[in-house]
mmCIF file of C-alpha atoms and ligand atoms in Angstrom:
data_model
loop_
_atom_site.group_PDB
_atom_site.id
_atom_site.type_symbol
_atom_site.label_atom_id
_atom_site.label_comp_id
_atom_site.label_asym_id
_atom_site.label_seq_id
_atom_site.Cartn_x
_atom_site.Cartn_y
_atom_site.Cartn_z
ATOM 1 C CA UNK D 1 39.017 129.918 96.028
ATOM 2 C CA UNK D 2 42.092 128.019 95.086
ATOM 3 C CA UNK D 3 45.720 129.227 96.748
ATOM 4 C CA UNK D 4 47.399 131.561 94.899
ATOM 5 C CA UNK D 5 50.050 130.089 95.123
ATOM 6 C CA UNK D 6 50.110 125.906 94.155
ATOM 7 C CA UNK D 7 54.172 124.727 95.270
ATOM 8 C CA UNK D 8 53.118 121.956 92.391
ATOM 9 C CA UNK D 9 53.994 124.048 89.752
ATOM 10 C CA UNK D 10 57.616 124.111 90.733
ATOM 11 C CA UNK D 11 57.556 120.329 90.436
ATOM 12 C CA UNK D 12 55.567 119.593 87.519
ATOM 13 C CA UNK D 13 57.905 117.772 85.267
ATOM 14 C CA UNK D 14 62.268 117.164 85.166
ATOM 15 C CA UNK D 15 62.591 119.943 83.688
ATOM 16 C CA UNK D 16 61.435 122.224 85.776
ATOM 17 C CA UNK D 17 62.288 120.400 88.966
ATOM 18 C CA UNK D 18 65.901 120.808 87.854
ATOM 19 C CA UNK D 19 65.546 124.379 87.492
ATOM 20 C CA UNK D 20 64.747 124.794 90.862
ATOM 21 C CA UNK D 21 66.756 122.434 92.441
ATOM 22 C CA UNK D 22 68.672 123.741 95.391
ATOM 23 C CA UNK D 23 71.463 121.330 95.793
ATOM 24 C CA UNK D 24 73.834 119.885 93.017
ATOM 25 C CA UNK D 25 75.800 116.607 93.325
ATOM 26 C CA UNK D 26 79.194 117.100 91.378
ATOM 27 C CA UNK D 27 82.758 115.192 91.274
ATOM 28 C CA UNK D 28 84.076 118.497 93.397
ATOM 29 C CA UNK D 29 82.062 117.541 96.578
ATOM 30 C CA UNK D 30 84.116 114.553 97.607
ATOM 31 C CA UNK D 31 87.007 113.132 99.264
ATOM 32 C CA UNK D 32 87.681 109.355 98.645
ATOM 33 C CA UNK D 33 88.938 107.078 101.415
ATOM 34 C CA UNK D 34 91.594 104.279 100.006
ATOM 35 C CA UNK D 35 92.815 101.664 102.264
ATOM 36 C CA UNK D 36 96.236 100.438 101.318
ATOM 37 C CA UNK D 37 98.035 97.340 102.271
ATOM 38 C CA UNK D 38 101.518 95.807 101.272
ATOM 39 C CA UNK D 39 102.240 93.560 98.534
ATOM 40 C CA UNK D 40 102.235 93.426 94.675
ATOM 41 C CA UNK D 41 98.720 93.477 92.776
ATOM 42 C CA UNK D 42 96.606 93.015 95.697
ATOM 43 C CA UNK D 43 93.131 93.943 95.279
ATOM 44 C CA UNK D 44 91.285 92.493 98.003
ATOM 45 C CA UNK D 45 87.326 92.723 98.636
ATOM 46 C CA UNK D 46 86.618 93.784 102.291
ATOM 47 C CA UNK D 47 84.419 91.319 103.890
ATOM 48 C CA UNK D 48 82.040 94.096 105.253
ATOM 49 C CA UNK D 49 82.552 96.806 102.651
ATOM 50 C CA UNK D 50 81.163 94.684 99.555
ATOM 51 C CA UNK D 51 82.834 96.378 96.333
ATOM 52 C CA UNK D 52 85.437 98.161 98.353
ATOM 53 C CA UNK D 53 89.071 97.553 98.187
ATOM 54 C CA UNK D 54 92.315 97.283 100.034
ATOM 55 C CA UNK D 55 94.976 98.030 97.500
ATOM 56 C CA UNK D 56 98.835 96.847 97.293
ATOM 57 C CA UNK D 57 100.682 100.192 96.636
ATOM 58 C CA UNK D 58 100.901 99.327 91.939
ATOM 59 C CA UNK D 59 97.283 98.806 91.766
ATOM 60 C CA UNK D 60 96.681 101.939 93.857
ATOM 61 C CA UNK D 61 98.443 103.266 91.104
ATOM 62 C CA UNK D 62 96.028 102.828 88.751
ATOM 63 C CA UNK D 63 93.327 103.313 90.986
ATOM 64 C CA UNK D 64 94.416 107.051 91.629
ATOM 65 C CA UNK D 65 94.458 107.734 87.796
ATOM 66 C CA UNK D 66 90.854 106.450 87.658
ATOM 67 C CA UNK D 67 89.214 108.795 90.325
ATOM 68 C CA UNK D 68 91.374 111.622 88.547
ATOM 69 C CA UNK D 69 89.496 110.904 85.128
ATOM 70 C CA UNK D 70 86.301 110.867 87.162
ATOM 71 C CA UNK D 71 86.877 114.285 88.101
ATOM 72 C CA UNK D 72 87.411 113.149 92.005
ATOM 73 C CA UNK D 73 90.451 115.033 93.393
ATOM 74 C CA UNK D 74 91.042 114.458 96.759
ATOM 75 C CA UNK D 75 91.782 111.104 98.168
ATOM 76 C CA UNK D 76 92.357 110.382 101.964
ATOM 77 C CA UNK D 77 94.777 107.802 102.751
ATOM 78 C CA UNK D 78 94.395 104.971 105.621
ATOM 79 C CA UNK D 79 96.824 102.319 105.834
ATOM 80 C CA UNK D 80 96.344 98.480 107.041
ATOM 81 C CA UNK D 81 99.592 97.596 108.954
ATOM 82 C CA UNK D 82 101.001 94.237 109.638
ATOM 83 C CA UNK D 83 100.181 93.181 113.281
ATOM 84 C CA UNK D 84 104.104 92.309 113.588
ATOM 85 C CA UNK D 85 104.889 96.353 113.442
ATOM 86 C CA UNK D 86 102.048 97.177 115.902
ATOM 87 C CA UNK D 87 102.784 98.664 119.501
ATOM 88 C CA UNK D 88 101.569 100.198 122.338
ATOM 89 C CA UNK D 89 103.068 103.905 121.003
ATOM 90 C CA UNK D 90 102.497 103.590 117.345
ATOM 91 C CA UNK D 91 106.038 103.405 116.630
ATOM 92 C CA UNK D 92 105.488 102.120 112.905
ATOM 93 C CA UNK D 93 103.380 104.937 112.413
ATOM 94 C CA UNK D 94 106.791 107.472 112.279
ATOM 95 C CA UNK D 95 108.314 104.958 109.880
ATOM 96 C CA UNK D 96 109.718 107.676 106.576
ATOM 97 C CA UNK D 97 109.517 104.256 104.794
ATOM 98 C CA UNK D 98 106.358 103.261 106.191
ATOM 99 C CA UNK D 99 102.978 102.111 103.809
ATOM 100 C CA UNK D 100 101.273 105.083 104.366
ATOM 101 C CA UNK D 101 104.565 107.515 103.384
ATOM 102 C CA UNK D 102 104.965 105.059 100.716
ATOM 103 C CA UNK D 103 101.617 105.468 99.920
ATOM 104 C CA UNK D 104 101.545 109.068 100.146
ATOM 105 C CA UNK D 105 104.543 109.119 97.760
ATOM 106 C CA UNK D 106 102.959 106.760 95.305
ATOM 107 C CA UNK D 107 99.661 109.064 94.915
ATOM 108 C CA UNK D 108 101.906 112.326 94.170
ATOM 109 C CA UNK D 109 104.200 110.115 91.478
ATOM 110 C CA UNK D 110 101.059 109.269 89.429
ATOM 111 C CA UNK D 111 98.948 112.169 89.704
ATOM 112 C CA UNK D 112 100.568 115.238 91.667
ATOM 113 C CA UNK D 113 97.179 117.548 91.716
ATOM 114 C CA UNK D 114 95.572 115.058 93.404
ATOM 115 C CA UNK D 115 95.110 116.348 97.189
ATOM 116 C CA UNK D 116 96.438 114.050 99.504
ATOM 117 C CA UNK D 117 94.923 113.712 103.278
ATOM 118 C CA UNK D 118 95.945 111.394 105.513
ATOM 119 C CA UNK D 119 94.327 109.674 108.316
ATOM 120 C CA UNK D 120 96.335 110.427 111.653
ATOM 121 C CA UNK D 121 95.327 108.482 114.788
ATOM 122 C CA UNK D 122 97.468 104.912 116.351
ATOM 123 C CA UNK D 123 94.705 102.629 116.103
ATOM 124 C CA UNK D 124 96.011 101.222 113.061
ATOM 125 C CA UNK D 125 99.338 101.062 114.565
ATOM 126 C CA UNK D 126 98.510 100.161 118.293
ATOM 127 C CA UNK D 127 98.663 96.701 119.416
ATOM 128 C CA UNK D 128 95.695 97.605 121.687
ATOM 129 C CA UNK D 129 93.584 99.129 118.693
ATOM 130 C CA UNK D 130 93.186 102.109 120.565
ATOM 131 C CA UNK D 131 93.746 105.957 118.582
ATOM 132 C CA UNK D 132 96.214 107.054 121.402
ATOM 133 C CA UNK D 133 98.597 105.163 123.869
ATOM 134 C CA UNK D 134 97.858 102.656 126.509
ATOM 135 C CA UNK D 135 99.008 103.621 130.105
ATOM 136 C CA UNK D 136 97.141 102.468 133.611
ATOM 137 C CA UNK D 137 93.715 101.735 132.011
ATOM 138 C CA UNK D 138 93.539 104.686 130.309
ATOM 139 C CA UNK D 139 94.105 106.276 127.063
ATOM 140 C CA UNK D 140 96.672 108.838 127.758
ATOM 141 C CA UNK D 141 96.218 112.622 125.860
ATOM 142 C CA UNK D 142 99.342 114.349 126.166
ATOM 143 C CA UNK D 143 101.870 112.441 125.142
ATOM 144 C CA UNK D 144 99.371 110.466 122.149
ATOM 145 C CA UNK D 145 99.189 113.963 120.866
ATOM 146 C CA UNK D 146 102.868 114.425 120.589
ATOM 147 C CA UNK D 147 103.073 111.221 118.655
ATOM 148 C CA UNK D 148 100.371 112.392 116.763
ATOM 149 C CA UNK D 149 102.435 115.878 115.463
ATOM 150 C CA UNK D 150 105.101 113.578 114.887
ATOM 151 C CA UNK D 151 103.354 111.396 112.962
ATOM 152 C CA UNK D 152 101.788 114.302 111.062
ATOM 153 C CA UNK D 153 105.176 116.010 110.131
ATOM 154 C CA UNK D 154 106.071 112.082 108.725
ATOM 155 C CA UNK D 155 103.013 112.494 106.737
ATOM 156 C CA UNK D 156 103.835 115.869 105.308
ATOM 157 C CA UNK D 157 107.726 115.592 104.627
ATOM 158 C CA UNK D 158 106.069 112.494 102.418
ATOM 159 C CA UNK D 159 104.115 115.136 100.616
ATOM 160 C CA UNK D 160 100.837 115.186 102.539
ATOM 161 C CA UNK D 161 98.411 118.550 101.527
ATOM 162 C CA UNK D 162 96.552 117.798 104.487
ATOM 163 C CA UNK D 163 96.675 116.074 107.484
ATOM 164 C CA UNK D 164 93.268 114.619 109.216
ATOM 165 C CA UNK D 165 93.371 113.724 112.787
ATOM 166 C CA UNK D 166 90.852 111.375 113.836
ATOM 167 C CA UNK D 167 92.040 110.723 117.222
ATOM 168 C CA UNK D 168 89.509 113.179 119.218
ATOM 169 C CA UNK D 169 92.705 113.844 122.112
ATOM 170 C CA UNK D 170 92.269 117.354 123.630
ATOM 171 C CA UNK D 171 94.644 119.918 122.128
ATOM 172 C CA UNK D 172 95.560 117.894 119.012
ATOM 173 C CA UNK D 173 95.126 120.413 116.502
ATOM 174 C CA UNK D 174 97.265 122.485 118.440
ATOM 175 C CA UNK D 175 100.179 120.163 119.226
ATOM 176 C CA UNK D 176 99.934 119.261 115.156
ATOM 177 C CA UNK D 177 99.982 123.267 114.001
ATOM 178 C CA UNK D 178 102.937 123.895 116.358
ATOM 179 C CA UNK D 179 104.931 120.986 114.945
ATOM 180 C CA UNK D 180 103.748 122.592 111.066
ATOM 181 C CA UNK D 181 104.702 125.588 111.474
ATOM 182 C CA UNK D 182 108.392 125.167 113.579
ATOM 183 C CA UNK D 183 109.178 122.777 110.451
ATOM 184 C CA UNK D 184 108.438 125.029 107.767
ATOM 185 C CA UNK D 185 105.084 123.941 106.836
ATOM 186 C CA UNK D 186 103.101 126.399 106.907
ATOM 187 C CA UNK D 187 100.398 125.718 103.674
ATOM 188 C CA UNK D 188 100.110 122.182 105.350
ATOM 189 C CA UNK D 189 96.372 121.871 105.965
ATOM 190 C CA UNK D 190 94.649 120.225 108.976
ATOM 191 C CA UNK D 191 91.270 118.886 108.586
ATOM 192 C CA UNK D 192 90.190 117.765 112.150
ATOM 193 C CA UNK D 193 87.946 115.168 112.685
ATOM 194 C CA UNK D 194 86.530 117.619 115.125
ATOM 195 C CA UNK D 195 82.791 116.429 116.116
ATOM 196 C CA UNK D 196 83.660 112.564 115.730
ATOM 197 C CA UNK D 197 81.103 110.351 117.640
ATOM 198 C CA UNK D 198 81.478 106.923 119.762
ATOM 199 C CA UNK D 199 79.584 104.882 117.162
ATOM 200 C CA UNK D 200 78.761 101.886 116.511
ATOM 201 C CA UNK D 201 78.952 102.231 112.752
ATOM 202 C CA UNK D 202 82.491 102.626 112.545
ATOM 203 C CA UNK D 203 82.633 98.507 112.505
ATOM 204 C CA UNK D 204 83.001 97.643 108.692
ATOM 205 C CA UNK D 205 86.355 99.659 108.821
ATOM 206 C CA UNK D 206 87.991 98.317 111.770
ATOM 207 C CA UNK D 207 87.571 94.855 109.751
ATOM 208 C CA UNK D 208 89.074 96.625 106.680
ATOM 209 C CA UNK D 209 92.110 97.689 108.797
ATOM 210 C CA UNK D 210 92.318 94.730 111.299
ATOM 211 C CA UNK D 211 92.089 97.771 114.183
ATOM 212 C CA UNK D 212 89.503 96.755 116.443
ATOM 213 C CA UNK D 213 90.249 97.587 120.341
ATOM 214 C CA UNK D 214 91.231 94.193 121.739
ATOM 215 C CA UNK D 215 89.343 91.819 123.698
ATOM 216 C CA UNK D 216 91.879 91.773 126.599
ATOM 217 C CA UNK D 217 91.555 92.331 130.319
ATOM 218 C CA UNK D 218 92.354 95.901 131.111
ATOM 219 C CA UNK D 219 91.715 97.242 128.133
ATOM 220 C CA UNK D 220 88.927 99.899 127.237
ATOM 221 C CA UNK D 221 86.934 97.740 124.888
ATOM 222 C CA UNK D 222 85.366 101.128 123.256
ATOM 223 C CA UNK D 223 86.710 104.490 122.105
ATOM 224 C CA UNK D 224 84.157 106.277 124.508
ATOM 225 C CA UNK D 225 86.517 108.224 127.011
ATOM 226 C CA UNK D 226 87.914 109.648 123.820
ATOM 227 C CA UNK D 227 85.526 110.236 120.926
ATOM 228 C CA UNK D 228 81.949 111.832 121.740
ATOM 229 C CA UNK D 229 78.835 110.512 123.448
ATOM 230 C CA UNK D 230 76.259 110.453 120.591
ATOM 231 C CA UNK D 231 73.571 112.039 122.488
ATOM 232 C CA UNK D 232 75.264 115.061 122.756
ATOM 233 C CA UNK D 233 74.939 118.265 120.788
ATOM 234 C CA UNK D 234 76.356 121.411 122.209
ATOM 235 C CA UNK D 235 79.507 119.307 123.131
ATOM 236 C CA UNK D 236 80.165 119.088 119.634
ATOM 237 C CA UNK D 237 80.274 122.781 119.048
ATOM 238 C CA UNK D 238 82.549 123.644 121.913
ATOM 239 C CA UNK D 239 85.009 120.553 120.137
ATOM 240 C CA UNK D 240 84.776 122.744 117.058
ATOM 241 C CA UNK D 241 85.326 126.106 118.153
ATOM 242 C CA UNK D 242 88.534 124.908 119.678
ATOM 243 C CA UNK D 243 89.692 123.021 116.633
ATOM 244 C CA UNK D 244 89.202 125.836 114.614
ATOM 245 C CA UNK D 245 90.764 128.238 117.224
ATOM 246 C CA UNK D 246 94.137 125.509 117.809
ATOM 247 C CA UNK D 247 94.159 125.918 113.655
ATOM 248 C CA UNK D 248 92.342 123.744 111.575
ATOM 249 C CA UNK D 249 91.194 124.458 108.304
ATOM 250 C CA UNK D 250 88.459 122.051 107.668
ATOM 251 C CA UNK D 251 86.463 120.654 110.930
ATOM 252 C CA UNK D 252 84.130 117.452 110.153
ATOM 253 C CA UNK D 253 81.458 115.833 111.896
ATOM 254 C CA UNK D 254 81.532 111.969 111.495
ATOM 255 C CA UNK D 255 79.434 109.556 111.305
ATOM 256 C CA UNK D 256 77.339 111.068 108.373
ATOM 257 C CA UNK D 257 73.178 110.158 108.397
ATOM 258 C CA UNK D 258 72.527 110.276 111.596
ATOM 259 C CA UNK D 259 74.134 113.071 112.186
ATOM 260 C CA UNK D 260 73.098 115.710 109.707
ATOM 261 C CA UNK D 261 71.520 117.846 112.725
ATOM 262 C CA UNK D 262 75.211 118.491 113.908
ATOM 263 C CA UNK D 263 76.367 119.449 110.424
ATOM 264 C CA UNK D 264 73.417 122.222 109.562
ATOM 265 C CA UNK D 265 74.487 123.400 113.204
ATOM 266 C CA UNK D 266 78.243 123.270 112.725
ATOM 267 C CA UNK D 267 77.627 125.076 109.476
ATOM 268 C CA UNK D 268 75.429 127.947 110.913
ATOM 269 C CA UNK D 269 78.228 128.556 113.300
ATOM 270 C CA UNK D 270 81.496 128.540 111.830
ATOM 271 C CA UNK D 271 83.345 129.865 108.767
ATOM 272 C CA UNK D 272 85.260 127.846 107.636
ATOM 273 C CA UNK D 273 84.380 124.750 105.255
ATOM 274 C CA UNK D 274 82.569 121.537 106.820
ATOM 275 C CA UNK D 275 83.209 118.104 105.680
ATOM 276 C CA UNK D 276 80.903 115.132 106.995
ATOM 277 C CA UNK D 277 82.307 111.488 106.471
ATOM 278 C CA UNK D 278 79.765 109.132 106.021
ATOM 279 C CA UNK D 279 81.360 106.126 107.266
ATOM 280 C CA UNK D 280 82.013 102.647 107.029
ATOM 281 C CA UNK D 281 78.488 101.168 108.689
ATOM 282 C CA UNK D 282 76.590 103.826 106.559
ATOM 283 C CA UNK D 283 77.896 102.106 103.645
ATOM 284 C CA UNK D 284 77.483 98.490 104.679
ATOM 285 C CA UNK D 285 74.025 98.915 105.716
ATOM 286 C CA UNK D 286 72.681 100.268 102.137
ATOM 287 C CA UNK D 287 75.008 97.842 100.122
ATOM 288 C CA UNK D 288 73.152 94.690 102.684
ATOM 289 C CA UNK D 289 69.760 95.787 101.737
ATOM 290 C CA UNK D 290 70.580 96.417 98.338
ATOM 291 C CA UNK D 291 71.659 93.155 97.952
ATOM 292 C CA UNK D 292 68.741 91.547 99.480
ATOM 293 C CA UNK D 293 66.269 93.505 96.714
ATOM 294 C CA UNK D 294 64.844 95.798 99.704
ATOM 295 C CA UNK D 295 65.982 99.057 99.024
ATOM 296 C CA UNK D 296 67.115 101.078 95.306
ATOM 297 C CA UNK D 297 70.498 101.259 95.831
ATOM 298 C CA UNK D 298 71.401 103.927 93.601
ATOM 299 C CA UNK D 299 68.566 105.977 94.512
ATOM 300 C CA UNK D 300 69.123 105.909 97.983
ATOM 301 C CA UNK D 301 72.824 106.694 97.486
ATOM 302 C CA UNK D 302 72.188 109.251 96.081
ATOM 303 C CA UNK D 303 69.029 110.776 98.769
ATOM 304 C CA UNK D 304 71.350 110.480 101.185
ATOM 305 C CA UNK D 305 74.461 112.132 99.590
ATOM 306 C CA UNK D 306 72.217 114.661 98.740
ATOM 307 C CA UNK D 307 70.863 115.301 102.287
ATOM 308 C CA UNK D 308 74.446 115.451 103.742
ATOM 309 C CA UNK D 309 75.158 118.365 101.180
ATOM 310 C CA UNK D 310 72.241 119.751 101.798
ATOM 311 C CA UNK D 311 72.516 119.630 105.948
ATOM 312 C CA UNK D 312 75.420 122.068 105.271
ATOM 313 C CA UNK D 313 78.441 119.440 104.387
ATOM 314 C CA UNK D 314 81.055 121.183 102.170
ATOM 315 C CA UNK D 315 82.632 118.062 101.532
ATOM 316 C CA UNK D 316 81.463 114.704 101.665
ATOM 317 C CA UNK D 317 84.060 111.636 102.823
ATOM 318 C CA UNK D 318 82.253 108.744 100.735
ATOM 319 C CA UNK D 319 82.934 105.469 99.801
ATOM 320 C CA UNK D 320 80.305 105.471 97.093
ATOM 321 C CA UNK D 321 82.249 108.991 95.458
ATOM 322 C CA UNK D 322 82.846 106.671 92.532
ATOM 323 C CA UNK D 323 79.400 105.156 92.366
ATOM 324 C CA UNK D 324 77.764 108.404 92.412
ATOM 325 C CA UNK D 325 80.096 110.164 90.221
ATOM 326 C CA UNK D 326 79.958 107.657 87.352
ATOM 327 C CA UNK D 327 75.817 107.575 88.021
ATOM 328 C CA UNK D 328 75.654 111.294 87.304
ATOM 329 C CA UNK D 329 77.514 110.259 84.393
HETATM 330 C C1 PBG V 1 90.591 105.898 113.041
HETATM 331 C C2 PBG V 1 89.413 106.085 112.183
HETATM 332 C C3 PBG V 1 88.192 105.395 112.242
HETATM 333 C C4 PBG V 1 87.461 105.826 111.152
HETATM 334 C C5 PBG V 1 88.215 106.782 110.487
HETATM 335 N N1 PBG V 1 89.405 106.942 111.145
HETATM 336 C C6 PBG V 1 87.726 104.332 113.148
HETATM 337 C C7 PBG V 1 87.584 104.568 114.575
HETATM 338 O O1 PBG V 1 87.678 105.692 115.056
HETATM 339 O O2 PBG V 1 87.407 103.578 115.270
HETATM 340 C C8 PBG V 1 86.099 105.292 110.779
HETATM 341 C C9 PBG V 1 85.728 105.401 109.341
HETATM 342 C C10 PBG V 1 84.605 104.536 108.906
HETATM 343 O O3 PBG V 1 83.947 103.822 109.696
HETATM 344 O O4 PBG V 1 84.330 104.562 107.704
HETATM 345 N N2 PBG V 1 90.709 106.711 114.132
#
């Protein structure tokens, strides 16, 4: 006898398929990364990121009021500094007039609703290219994360929602929420980059923002005594937990694809909303072979999107948030 039950009929033709489907793409899942850079109507292609763009402050202007007639309303902010105001202790970074509070101030002018996160770490800032400061061979936690709060309050008095440390130093999250709430901000969300991996797909952006660790004697030529060994799983729990207990809102695992087994994890164990940034490398590696003819780009966009929603991610950290949003028209 035949099964009694055939799973075909479920998939039989679009119509049904969509009936059943179990995860939805829409404008509300993502967060859009914008790099910015000085000048006046710069729009410049990076090298590695084909179709993406640094932006001079006007035509981020006008890029803001696009994503906000897409329907995409949250943006997170990363700034490419000029290697004359980079130093060992981010110093630039603290700057009130600085191209990432200018930029902050810029997004809020044009289109106020529009949630503003901002990246906080040094590397963009740091001479060395290093998230935290330089100090006998080693990155140094304590005082990075005090530069960090500071840097986060900057952020904030610029009109930040949220602010999104990347940095992976111990007790971040706490130093930050301290420094909200003794200043008065106490709505000021924190979404912590709180499983973020030692990967090797993180290279496309470090061209975008020139913030490569240097190749100099002494210095740590990788991020690995700071961000996570990739073969680990439970370690990214117990980073979590703590982020969550030290008082972030939002925790995020990072990179995205090959990752998804720590976001359906993450999700079964915590309650508050996941986000999963699918980063730099993830992009560069689909737009490569969708240039060469070998892979559907649009349809493989969107698989993967889909499987990072479906893993568990609340919110997705894309560069292809306009792509997809315009593709599902
Ligand atoms: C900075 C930061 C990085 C990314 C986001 N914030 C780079 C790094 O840690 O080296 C990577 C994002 C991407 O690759 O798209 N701390």
């Amino acid at each position: 006898m035949y099964p009694l039950r055939r799973n075909r009929r479920l998939r039989t033709n679009e119509s049904i398929r969509s009936l059943v489907r179990e995860t939805i793409i829409t404008p509300h899942d993502f967060l859009v990364p914008l790099f910015v850079v000085e000048g006046k109507g710069v729009k410049e292609e990076i090298a590695s990121m084909p179709n993406y763009f640094r932006y001079s402050l006007d035509i981020l202007e006008t890029e803001v009021k696009t994503l906000w007639s897409l329907g995409l309303k949250s943006v997170l902010l990363f700034a490419k500094v000029p290697d004359n105001l980079k130093d060992n202790k981010g110093t630039e970074a603290l700057n009130p007039n600085g191209l990432m509070q200018r930029a902050i101030k810029t997004v809020k002018h044009v289109c106020p609703d529009m949630l503003v996160m901002t990246d906080v770490a040094l590397d963009p800032y740091s001479v060395y290219g290093h998230d935290g400061i330089f100090e006998n061979g080693n990155i140094i936690n304590d005082d990075t994360a005090e530069v960090l709060a500071e840097m986060s309050l900057s952020h904030v008095i610029a009109g930040a929602d949220f602010v999104a440390p990347s940095d992976m130093m111990d007790g971040r999250i706490l130093t930050i929420r301290e420094a909200l709430e003794d200043n008065g901000f106490i709505d000021t969300g924190i979404m912590s980059y709180s499983a973020k991996y030692a990967s090797a797909f993180y290279g496309p952006f470090r061209d975008a923002l020139d913030s490569a660790p240097v190749d100099v004697k002494d210095i740590p030529k990788d991020k690995k005594t700071y961000q996570m060994d990739f073969a680990n799983r439970f370690e990214a729990i117990r980073e979590t937990e703590m982020d969550i207990e030290e008082g972030a809102d939002i925790v995020m695992v990072k990179p995205g694809l090959c990752y998804l087994d720590i976001v359906r994890e993450i999700k079964n164990d915590v309650d508050v909303p996941v986000a999963v940034y699918q980063v730099s490398g993830e992009y560069a590696m689909l737009k490569a072979a969708a240039e060469k003819g070998w892979l559907d780009h649009d349809a493989v966009m969107l698989e993967q999107i889909t499987a990072m929603k479906r893993a568990g991610a609340d919110i997705i950290a894309s560069y292809f948030a306009k792509d997809v949003v315009k593709l599902l028209g």
